[in-house]
CSV table of C-alpha atoms in Angstrom, one decimal:
chain,number,residue,atom,x,y,z
A,5,UNK,CA,13.9,53.5,-8.7
A,6,UNK,CA,10.8,54.0,-10.4
A,7,UNK,CA,11.7,51.6,-13.2
A,8,UNK,CA,12.5,48.7,-10.6
A,9,UNK,CA,8.9,49.5,-9.1
A,10,UNK,CA,7.0,49.3,-12.9
A,11,UNK,CA,9.4,46.1,-13.2
A,12,UNK,CA,8.5,44.7,-10.1
A,13,UNK,CA,4.7,45.3,-10.7
A,14,UNK,CA,5.1,43.5,-14.5
A,15,UNK,CA,6.8,40.5,-13.1
A,16,UNK,CA,4.0,40.5,-10.3
A,17,UNK,CA,0.9,41.0,-12.8
A,18,UNK,CA,2.4,38.1,-15.5
A,19,UNK,CA,3.5,35.5,-12.2
A,20,UNK,CA,-0.2,36.0,-11.1
A,21,UNK,CA,-1.3,35.7,-14.9
A,22,UNK,CA,0.3,31.8,-15.2
A,23,UNK,CA,-1.2,31.0,-11.2
A,24,UNK,CA,-5.0,32.2,-12.1
A,25,UNK,CA,-5.9,34.5,-14.8
A,26,UNK,CA,-9.5,34.5,-13.6
A,27,UNK,CA,-9.1,35.3,-10.0
A,28,UNK,CA,-11.1,37.7,-9.2
A,29,UNK,CA,-9.6,41.1,-7.7
A,30,UNK,CA,-10.1,44.3,-6.0
A,31,UNK,CA,-8.3,47.0,-7.9
A,32,UNK,CA,-8.0,50.8,-7.7
A,33,UNK,CA,-9.9,52.2,-10.9
A,34,UNK,CA,-7.6,55.4,-11.0
A,35,UNK,CA,-5.0,52.6,-12.3
A,36,UNK,CA,-7.0,52.0,-15.4
A,37,UNK,CA,-7.4,55.0,-16.0
A,38,UNK,CA,-4.3,55.6,-18.9
A,39,UNK,CA,-5.1,52.4,-20.3
A,40,UNK,CA,-6.9,52.3,-23.6
A,41,UNK,CA,-10.9,50.7,-23.1
A,42,UNK,CA,-11.2,48.6,-25.7
A,43,UNK,CA,-15.0,47.4,-25.4
A,44,UNK,CA,-17.3,48.1,-22.9
A,45,UNK,CA,-21.0,47.3,-22.2
A,46,UNK,CA,-22.8,47.8,-19.2
A,47,UNK,CA,-20.8,48.1,-16.6
A,48,UNK,CA,-18.3,45.5,-17.9
A,49,UNK,CA,-14.9,47.3,-19.7
A,50,UNK,CA,-12.0,45.7,-21.6
A,51,UNK,CA,-8.9,47.5,-21.4
A,52,UNK,CA,-5.3,46.7,-22.8
A,53,UNK,CA,-2.8,47.0,-19.8
A,54,UNK,CA,0.5,48.0,-21.9
A,55,UNK,CA,2.7,47.7,-19.3
A,56,UNK,CA,1.7,44.1,-18.0
A,57,UNK,CA,1.2,43.0,-21.8
A,58,UNK,CA,-2.4,41.8,-20.7
A,59,UNK,CA,-6.0,42.5,-21.4
A,60,UNK,CA,-8.4,43.3,-18.3
A,61,UNK,CA,-11.7,42.8,-18.3
A,62,UNK,CA,-13.3,45.0,-15.0
A,63,UNK,CA,-16.7,45.3,-13.5
A,64,UNK,CA,-17.4,48.8,-12.4
A,65,UNK,CA,-19.8,50.1,-9.3
A,66,UNK,CA,-21.5,53.1,-9.7
A,67,UNK,CA,-21.6,53.0,-5.9
A,68,UNK,CA,-18.0,53.0,-5.3
A,69,UNK,CA,-16.5,54.3,-8.8
A,70,UNK,CA,-12.6,54.6,-7.1
A,71,UNK,CA,-12.6,50.6,-7.2
A,72,UNK,CA,-13.3,48.2,-9.5
A,73,UNK,CA,-13.5,44.3,-10.0
A,74,UNK,CA,-10.8,42.2,-12.3
A,75,UNK,CA,-12.9,39.7,-13.7
A,76,UNK,CA,-9.4,38.4,-15.5
A,77,UNK,CA,-5.8,39.0,-17.0
A,78,UNK,CA,-5.3,37.5,-20.1
A,79,UNK,CA,-2.4,37.7,-22.7
A,80,UNK,CA,-4.1,36.9,-25.5
A,81,UNK,CA,-6.4,39.7,-27.1
A,82,UNK,CA,-8.6,37.2,-29.3
A,83,UNK,CA,-9.5,35.2,-26.1
A,84,UNK,CA,-9.9,38.4,-23.9
A,85,UNK,CA,-12.4,39.4,-26.6
A,86,UNK,CA,-14.4,36.3,-26.5
A,87,UNK,CA,-14.7,35.9,-22.4
A,88,UNK,CA,-15.4,39.7,-22.4
A,89,UNK,CA,-18.3,39.0,-24.4
A,90,UNK,CA,-19.5,36.1,-22.2
A,91,UNK,CA,-18.9,37.9,-19.1
A,92,UNK,CA,-20.8,41.3,-20.6
A,93,UNK,CA,-24.0,39.2,-21.0
A,94,UNK,CA,-24.1,37.0,-18.4
A,95,UNK,CA,-23.3,39.6,-15.6
A,96,UNK,CA,-25.6,41.8,-16.4
A,97,UNK,CA,-28.9,40.2,-15.1
A,98,UNK,CA,-26.8,39.9,-12.0
A,99,UNK,CA,-25.4,43.3,-10.9
A,100,UNK,CA,-29.1,44.9,-12.2
A,101,UNK,CA,-30.7,42.6,-10.3
A,102,UNK,CA,-29.2,42.0,-7.0
A,103,UNK,CA,-30.2,43.9,-3.7
A,104,UNK,CA,-26.4,44.6,-3.0
A,105,UNK,CA,-23.7,45.2,-4.7
A,106,UNK,CA,-21.9,41.7,-5.9
A,107,UNK,CA,-19.2,41.0,-3.8
A,108,UNK,CA,-15.6,39.5,-5.1
A,109,UNK,CA,-16.8,36.2,-3.4
A,110,UNK,CA,-20.2,36.3,-5.8
A,111,UNK,CA,-18.4,37.1,-8.8
A,112,UNK,CA,-15.5,34.4,-8.3
A,113,UNK,CA,-18.4,32.1,-8.1
A,114,UNK,CA,-19.7,33.7,-11.1
A,115,UNK,CA,-16.5,34.0,-13.1
A,116,UNK,CA,-15.5,30.0,-12.2
A,117,UNK,CA,-19.3,29.1,-12.8
A,118,UNK,CA,-19.4,31.1,-16.5
A,119,UNK,CA,-16.2,29.1,-17.7
A,120,UNK,CA,-16.9,25.7,-16.1
A,121,UNK,CA,-20.7,25.7,-17.8
A,122,UNK,CA,-20.3,27.9,-20.7
A,123,UNK,CA,-23.9,26.7,-22.1
A,124,UNK,CA,-25.6,27.2,-19.1
A,125,UNK,CA,-28.4,30.1,-19.5
A,126,UNK,CA,-28.5,32.9,-16.9
A,127,UNK,CA,-31.2,31.0,-15.2
A,128,UNK,CA,-28.6,27.5,-14.5
A,129,UNK,CA,-26.2,29.9,-13.2
A,130,UNK,CA,-28.4,31.5,-10.5
A,131,UNK,CA,-29.3,28.0,-9.2
A,132,UNK,CA,-26.1,26.6,-9.2
A,133,UNK,CA,-25.0,29.6,-7.0
A,134,UNK,CA,-28.2,29.9,-5.0
A,135,UNK,CA,-29.4,33.4,-6.2
A,136,UNK,CA,-32.8,33.3,-6.4
A,137,UNK,CA,-33.2,37.1,-6.1
A,138,UNK,CA,-32.0,37.2,-9.7
A,139,UNK,CA,-35.0,34.8,-10.8
A,140,UNK,CA,-37.3,37.9,-11.7
A,141,UNK,CA,-35.0,39.9,-14.1
A,142,UNK,CA,-36.2,39.9,-17.5
A,143,UNK,CA,-33.3,38.3,-19.0
A,144,UNK,CA,-33.3,35.1,-16.2
A,145,UNK,CA,-37.1,34.5,-16.7
A,146,UNK,CA,-36.8,33.9,-20.1
A,147,UNK,CA,-34.7,31.1,-19.7
A,148,UNK,CA,-36.4,29.2,-16.7
A,149,UNK,CA,-37.1,26.3,-19.1
A,150,UNK,CA,-34.1,26.5,-21.1
A,151,UNK,CA,-32.3,23.2,-22.0
A,152,UNK,CA,-28.9,24.7,-23.0
A,153,UNK,CA,-27.0,22.6,-20.7
A,154,UNK,CA,-24.2,19.8,-21.1
A,155,UNK,CA,-27.1,17.1,-20.5
A,156,UNK,CA,-30.0,19.3,-21.6
A,157,UNK,CA,-31.5,19.5,-18.1
A,158,UNK,CA,-33.6,22.6,-17.2
A,159,UNK,CA,-32.8,25.0,-14.3
A,160,UNK,CA,-35.1,23.1,-12.5
A,161,UNK,CA,-33.8,19.7,-12.7
A,162,UNK,CA,-30.5,21.4,-11.6
A,163,UNK,CA,-32.4,22.9,-8.6
A,164,UNK,CA,-33.8,18.9,-7.6
A,165,UNK,CA,-30.3,17.8,-8.3
A,166,UNK,CA,-29.1,20.0,-5.4
A,167,UNK,CA,-32.0,20.2,-3.4
A,168,UNK,CA,-32.5,23.6,-3.5
A,169,UNK,CA,-36.2,24.2,-2.0
A,170,UNK,CA,-36.1,27.7,-2.2
A,171,UNK,CA,-34.8,28.2,-5.8
A,172,UNK,CA,-37.2,25.4,-6.8
A,173,UNK,CA,-39.9,27.4,-5.1
A,174,UNK,CA,-39.1,30.7,-6.8
A,175,UNK,CA,-39.0,28.3,-10.1
A,176,UNK,CA,-41.7,27.5,-9.9
A,177,UNK,CA,-43.7,31.0,-9.1
A,178,UNK,CA,-41.5,31.8,-12.3
A,179,UNK,CA,-43.5,29.1,-14.3
A,180,UNK,CA,-41.2,26.2,-14.6
A,181,UNK,CA,-42.2,23.7,-16.4
A,182,UNK,CA,-42.1,19.8,-14.7
A,183,UNK,CA,-42.6,17.7,-17.9
A,184,UNK,CA,-39.4,18.8,-19.6
A,185,UNK,CA,-37.1,16.0,-20.4
A,186,UNK,CA,-33.4,16.2,-20.2
A,187,UNK,CA,-31.3,14.0,-22.7
A,188,UNK,CA,-31.6,11.1,-20.9
A,189,UNK,CA,-36.0,11.9,-21.1
A,190,UNK,CA,-35.3,12.1,-17.2
A,191,UNK,CA,-38.1,14.7,-16.0
A,192,UNK,CA,-37.5,16.4,-12.6
A,193,UNK,CA,-38.9,13.8,-10.9
A,194,UNK,CA,-36.3,11.5,-11.8
A,195,UNK,CA,-33.7,14.2,-10.5
A,196,UNK,CA,-35.6,14.6,-7.2
A,197,UNK,CA,-35.3,10.5,-6.5
A,198,UNK,CA,-31.9,10.8,-6.6
A,199,UNK,CA,-31.8,13.8,-3.9
A,200,UNK,CA,-32.9,13.5,-0.4
A,201,UNK,CA,-35.8,15.1,-0.2
A,202,UNK,CA,-39.5,13.4,-0.4
A,203,UNK,CA,-40.7,16.8,0.2
A,204,UNK,CA,-39.5,18.2,-3.1
A,205,UNK,CA,-41.2,15.4,-4.7
A,206,UNK,CA,-45.0,16.4,-3.3
A,207,UNK,CA,-44.1,19.9,-4.2
A,208,UNK,CA,-43.4,19.2,-7.6
A,209,UNK,CA,-46.5,17.0,-7.8
A,210,UNK,CA,-48.8,19.5,-6.4
A,211,UNK,CA,-50.8,19.4,-9.8
A,212,UNK,CA,-51.1,16.8,-11.7
A,213,UNK,CA,-48.5,16.2,-14.8
A,214,UNK,CA,-47.7,13.6,-17.1
A,215,UNK,CA,-44.1,14.2,-16.1
A,216,UNK,CA,-44.8,12.2,-12.9
A,217,UNK,CA,-45.2,8.9,-14.6
A,218,UNK,CA,-42.7,9.6,-17.9
A,219,UNK,CA,-40.7,7.1,-18.6
A,220,UNK,CA,-36.9,7.5,-19.1
A,221,UNK,CA,-34.6,6.5,-22.4
A,222,UNK,CA,-33.8,3.4,-19.9
A,223,UNK,CA,-37.4,2.4,-19.4
A,224,UNK,CA,-37.6,4.3,-15.9
A,225,UNK,CA,-40.4,6.0,-14.4
A,226,UNK,CA,-39.8,8.1,-11.1
A,227,UNK,CA,-41.1,5.0,-9.2
A,228,UNK,CA,-39.1,2.4,-11.1
A,229,UNK,CA,-36.1,4.7,-10.4
A,230,UNK,CA,-37.0,5.0,-6.4
A,231,UNK,CA,-37.7,1.5,-6.1
A,232,UNK,CA,-34.3,0.5,-7.9
A,233,UNK,CA,-32.5,2.8,-5.1
A,234,UNK,CA,-34.2,1.1,-2.6
A,235,UNK,CA,-36.0,4.8,-1.4
A,236,UNK,CA,-39.0,4.3,0.1
A,237,UNK,CA,-39.6,7.8,1.5
A,238,UNK,CA,-39.5,8.5,-2.1
A,239,UNK,CA,-41.7,5.8,-3.1
A,240,UNK,CA,-44.4,7.0,-0.9
A,241,UNK,CA,-44.2,10.4,-1.6
A,242,UNK,CA,-44.7,9.6,-5.2
A,243,UNK,CA,-47.5,7.8,-4.6
A,244,UNK,CA,-48.9,10.5,-2.6
A,245,UNK,CA,-49.0,12.5,-5.6
A,246,UNK,CA,-50.8,10.2,-7.3
A,247,UNK,CA,-47.7,8.3,-9.6
A,248,UNK,CA,-49.1,5.3,-11.2
A,249,UNK,CA,-48.2,2.1,-10.1
A,250,UNK,CA,-49.2,0.2,-13.6
A,251,UNK,CA,-46.6,1.7,-15.8
A,252,UNK,CA,-44.9,-1.2,-17.7
A,253,UNK,CA,-41.2,-0.7,-18.0
A,254,UNK,CA,-38.4,-2.2,-19.5
A,255,UNK,CA,-38.4,-4.7,-16.9
A,256,UNK,CA,-41.5,-4.7,-16.1
A,257,UNK,CA,-43.9,-2.9,-13.4
A,258,UNK,CA,-42.4,-0.8,-10.0
A,259,UNK,CA,-43.5,-3.7,-8.1
A,260,UNK,CA,-41.1,-6.2,-10.2
A,261,UNK,CA,-38.3,-3.5,-10.1
A,262,UNK,CA,-38.2,-3.4,-6.1
A,263,UNK,CA,-38.5,-7.2,-6.3
A,264,UNK,CA,-35.6,-7.3,-8.6
A,265,UNK,CA,-33.3,-5.3,-5.8
A,266,UNK,CA,-34.9,-6.9,-2.8
A,267,UNK,CA,-36.5,-3.5,-1.6
A,268,UNK,CA,-38.9,-4.6,0.8
A,269,UNK,CA,-40.2,-1.0,2.3
A,270,UNK,CA,-40.7,0.0,-1.7
A,271,UNK,CA,-42.7,-3.1,-2.5
A,272,UNK,CA,-44.5,-2.9,0.7
A,273,UNK,CA,-45.4,1.0,-0.3
A,274,UNK,CA,-46.9,0.1,-3.6
A,275,UNK,CA,-48.9,-2.7,-2.5
A,276,UNK,CA,-50.3,-0.4,0.5
A,277,UNK,CA,-51.3,1.8,-2.5
A,278,UNK,CA,-52.7,-1.2,-4.9
A,279,UNK,CA,-52.8,-4.5,-3.6
A,280,UNK,CA,-53.1,-5.8,-6.7
A,281,UNK,CA,-49.9,-5.1,-8.1
A,282,UNK,CA,-49.5,-8.5,-6.4
A,283,UNK,CA,-50.6,-10.0,-9.5
A,284,UNK,CA,-49.0,-7.9,-12.1
A,285,UNK,CA,-47.0,-9.8,-14.7
A,286,UNK,CA,-43.5,-8.6,-16.3
A,287,UNK,CA,-43.4,-8.4,-20.3
A,288,UNK,CA,-40.7,-11.0,-21.1
A,289,UNK,CA,-41.8,-13.8,-18.7
A,290,UNK,CA,-45.4,-13.0,-17.8
A,291,UNK,CA,-44.2,-13.6,-14.5
A,292,UNK,CA,-45.5,-12.4,-11.2
A,293,UNK,CA,-43.7,-10.8,-8.6
A,294,UNK,CA,-43.6,-13.9,-6.4
A,295,UNK,CA,-41.2,-15.2,-9.0
A,296,UNK,CA,-39.4,-12.1,-9.2
A,297,UNK,CA,-38.7,-12.5,-5.0
A,298,UNK,CA,-35.0,-13.4,-4.2
A,299,UNK,CA,-35.5,-13.5,-0.4
A,300,UNK,CA,-38.0,-15.0,2.0
A,301,UNK,CA,-38.9,-12.0,4.0
A,302,UNK,CA,-40.0,-10.5,0.1
A,303,UNK,CA,-41.5,-14.0,-0.5
A,304,UNK,CA,-43.4,-13.9,2.7
A,305,UNK,CA,-44.7,-10.3,1.7
A,306,UNK,CA,-45.9,-11.3,-1.1
A,307,UNK,CA,-48.1,-14.1,0.2
A,308,UNK,CA,-49.5,-11.8,2.8
A,309,UNK,CA,-51.0,-9.9,0.1
A,310,UNK,CA,-52.6,-12.9,-1.8
A,311,UNK,CA,-50.1,-14.0,-4.2
A,312,UNK,CA,-50.8,-17.2,-5.8
A,313,UNK,CA,-48.0,-19.4,-4.8
A,314,UNK,CA,-48.6,-21.8,-7.9
A,315,UNK,CA,-49.5,-19.5,-10.7
A,316,UNK,CA,-47.0,-20.2,-13.7
A,317,UNK,CA,-45.0,-17.9,-16.0
A,318,UNK,CA,-44.8,-17.7,-19.7
A,319,UNK,CA,-42.3,-20.9,-19.5
A,320,UNK,CA,-45.0,-22.8,-17.5
A,321,UNK,CA,-42.7,-22.3,-14.3
A,322,UNK,CA,-44.2,-21.6,-10.8
A,323,UNK,CA,-42.3,-19.1,-8.3
A,324,UNK,CA,-40.8,-22.7,-6.5
A,325,UNK,CA,-39.1,-23.3,-9.9
A,326,UNK,CA,-37.5,-20.4,-10.2
A,327,UNK,CA,-36.2,-20.4,-6.5
A,328,UNK,CA,-34.9,-23.6,-7.1
A,329,UNK,CA,-33.2,-23.2,-10.5
A,330,UNK,CA,-31.6,-19.9,-8.7
A,331,UNK,CA,-30.6,-21.8,-5.3
A,332,UNK,CA,-32.8,-19.6,-3.4
A,333,UNK,CA,-33.4,-22.4,-0.5
A,334,UNK,CA,-35.1,-19.9,2.4
A,335,UNK,CA,-37.7,-18.9,-0.5
A,336,UNK,CA,-38.5,-22.4,-1.8
A,337,UNK,CA,-39.1,-23.3,2.0
A,338,UNK,CA,-41.4,-20.4,2.6
A,339,UNK,CA,-42.7,-21.6,-1.0
A,340,UNK,CA,-43.5,-25.2,0.2
A,341,UNK,CA,-45.2,-24.3,3.5
A,342,UNK,CA,-47.5,-22.1,2.0
A,343,UNK,CA,-48.7,-25.0,-1.0
A,344,UNK,CA,-46.2,-25.3,-3.6
A,345,UNK,CA,-46.8,-27.8,-6.1
A,346,UNK,CA,-43.9,-30.0,-5.4
A,347,UNK,CA,-44.7,-32.0,-8.4
A,348,UNK,CA,-45.6,-29.6,-11.2
A,349,UNK,CA,-43.8,-29.7,-14.5
A,350,UNK,CA,-42.2,-26.0,-15.6
A,351,UNK,CA,-40.1,-25.4,-18.7
A,352,UNK,CA,-39.2,-28.5,-20.6
A,353,UNK,CA,-41.2,-30.8,-18.2
A,354,UNK,CA,-38.9,-30.2,-15.3
A,355,UNK,CA,-40.4,-30.7,-11.7
A,356,UNK,CA,-38.8,-28.6,-9.0
A,357,UNK,CA,-36.7,-31.6,-8.0
A,358,UNK,CA,-35.6,-32.1,-11.3
A,359,UNK,CA,-34.1,-28.4,-11.2
A,360,UNK,CA,-32.7,-29.5,-7.6
A,361,UNK,CA,-30.9,-32.6,-8.6
A,362,UNK,CA,-30.0,-30.7,-11.9
A,363,UNK,CA,-28.0,-28.0,-9.2
A,364,UNK,CA,-26.8,-30.8,-7.0
A,365,UNK,CA,-28.4,-28.8,-4.3
A,366,UNK,CA,-28.9,-31.3,-1.6
A,367,UNK,CA,-30.7,-29.5,1.0
A,368,UNK,CA,-33.0,-28.3,-1.8
A,369,UNK,CA,-33.4,-32.1,-2.5
A,370,UNK,CA,-34.4,-33.1,0.7
A,371,UNK,CA,-37.0,-30.7,1.2
A,372,UNK,CA,-38.8,-31.0,-1.7
A,373,UNK,CA,-38.7,-34.9,-1.6
A,374,UNK,CA,-40.2,-33.8,2.1
A,375,UNK,CA,-42.9,-32.2,1.0
A,376,UNK,CA,-43.9,-34.5,-1.6
A,377,UNK,CA,-41.4,-34.1,-4.7
A,378,UNK,CA,-41.8,-37.6,-7.1
A,379,UNK,CA,-38.6,-39.0,-8.3
A,380,UNK,CA,-39.9,-40.9,-10.6
A,381,UNK,CA,-41.6,-38.4,-12.6
A,382,UNK,CA,-39.9,-38.1,-16.1
A,383,UNK,CA,-39.2,-34.5,-17.9
A,384,UNK,CA,-39.9,-34.1,-21.7
A,385,UNK,CA,-37.0,-35.8,-22.5
A,386,UNK,CA,-37.8,-38.4,-20.6
A,387,UNK,CA,-35.3,-38.1,-17.9
A,388,UNK,CA,-36.1,-38.7,-13.9
A,389,UNK,CA,-35.0,-36.8,-11.4
A,390,UNK,CA,-32.3,-39.9,-10.2
A,391,UNK,CA,-30.8,-40.1,-13.7
A,392,UNK,CA,-30.4,-36.1,-13.5
A,393,UNK,CA,-28.8,-36.7,-9.7
A,394,UNK,CA,-26.3,-39.5,-11.4
A,395,UNK,CA,-25.0,-37.1,-13.8
A,396,UNK,CA,-24.9,-34.3,-12.0
A,397,UNK,CA,-24.0,-35.1,-8.0
A,398,UNK,CA,-20.4,-35.5,-7.2
A,399,UNK,CA,-18.5,-36.0,-3.8
A,400,UNK,CA,-20.1,-36.6,-0.4
A,401,UNK,CA,-23.5,-35.6,-2.0
A,402,UNK,CA,-23.3,-38.6,-3.9
A,403,UNK,CA,-23.7,-41.0,-1.4
A,404,UNK,CA,-25.9,-39.1,0.6
A,405,UNK,CA,-28.4,-38.8,-2.2
A,406,UNK,CA,-27.8,-42.6,-2.9
A,407,UNK,CA,-29.2,-43.5,0.4
A,408,UNK,CA,-32.0,-40.8,0.0
A,409,UNK,CA,-33.0,-42.8,-2.8
A,410,UNK,CA,-33.1,-46.2,-1.5
A,411,UNK,CA,-35.3,-44.8,1.3
A,412,UNK,CA,-37.7,-43.2,-1.2
A,413,UNK,CA,-37.9,-46.3,-3.0
A,414,UNK,CA,-36.5,-45.3,-6.2
A,415,UNK,CA,-36.6,-47.5,-9.0
A,416,UNK,CA,-35.6,-45.9,-12.0
A,417,UNK,CA,-33.1,-43.1,-12.9
A,418,UNK,CA,-32.7,-43.7,-17.0
A,419,UNK,CA,-35.2,-42.6,-19.4
A,420,UNK,CA,-38.0,-45.4,-20.2
A,421,UNK,CA,-37.8,-47.8,-22.6
A,422,UNK,CA,-41.0,-49.0,-24.0
A,423,UNK,CA,-39.2,-52.0,-25.6
A,424,UNK,CA,-37.9,-53.5,-22.4
A,425,UNK,CA,-39.1,-51.5,-19.2
A,426,UNK,CA,-38.1,-54.4,-16.9
A,427,UNK,CA,-34.4,-53.8,-17.9
A,428,UNK,CA,-34.3,-50.2,-16.3
A,429,UNK,CA,-31.3,-49.8,-13.8
A,430,UNK,CA,-31.8,-48.9,-10.2
A,431,UNK,CA,-31.0,-45.4,-9.1
A,432,UNK,CA,-29.1,-47.3,-6.5
A,433,UNK,CA,-26.9,-49.2,-8.9
A,434,UNK,CA,-26.5,-46.7,-11.4
A,435,UNK,CA,-25.4,-43.9,-8.3
A,436,UNK,CA,-22.8,-46.8,-7.2
A,437,UNK,CA,-21.5,-46.4,-10.9
A,438,UNK,CA,-22.5,-50.6,-11.3
A,439,UNK,CA,-24.1,-52.2,-14.0
A,440,UNK,CA,-27.4,-53.2,-13.8
A,441,UNK,CA,-28.4,-57.1,-12.4
């Protein structure tokens, strides 16, 4: 019977190893009295378990000497020795500085964290499992600014990612720095923006720091990122901390980012803080935010804050040119009703009407004509809007455009011929596909 008992015990042990050798289990300390202790460091010991043919790592508790926690049970001695060194070193600050003895659940969390994140410092681990009481241990204090993690983040980055205000405050009390960047060049402010707590940003920004306006490798400050993500509350908290609206990123200033992603609340918050941003120009096109507006509500907002409706970009285009080229009819209507010049020549000498004709956008064409668009103006290639209409218009639009051009009295849609100007065909005959008479 004794033999069968040992056999069952061995089979159970082997089965357990194959299921999860790292499952923490409470075991009687006396069970290991007859086993060989290979290594011991602090309260952690490694035993060779002969009957089970395994190497078992135990954590003993001086207050409860009769029981221990088995941290792992492995069938390979080399692996067991490596994990023993890891566990013995990383567990020490936690069992030495915890107010109460570590529970089985605590140890399982720690064990899983050690294995899932082998490069993390003890401070990272303390943040991950929310054990702020351990930050005062000397070993943890030495690691509060460690970047020994997979993505180069500090424990403070991790606290921001998790939104753990208590750990964050404890880390700041332990002199954690807010200007360290991870491998993507992001500070704790970038991490906080991705979270859900504007209060974390305000805590981080209590004292001035260069980290607040730091550009990541993607060319984004935390304010750019908040605008990209549409987080108005984060934008307002960053501005409350004196985040700069005038840091040039890859696309432009934060307000350009807000316009690119049509985040009205973010744009409005920036304009409330610094109305001059309405005149800021991006680095590529020297375009104002008005050029970037994709929706009518964004266009109206910028005009309310004094945006110049007819200011041009590096390519000589006004906001109206861009709205027409992109097919943003609602934006174009707002611009037209606020005095946009319908006959201004932009890139390649094209007027907004040239662009509308190229894209065969009938409603846009009608609106521009109603607001004074001239169908006779040639571009740099000598093309009139009528000629472009003849080339681009198809289907039902063709007949409507024919009638429209007849109504406004178009006489020319071919490039002007200096030798025989009287031979230029009429727009009507050209649109009909007939030779001129």
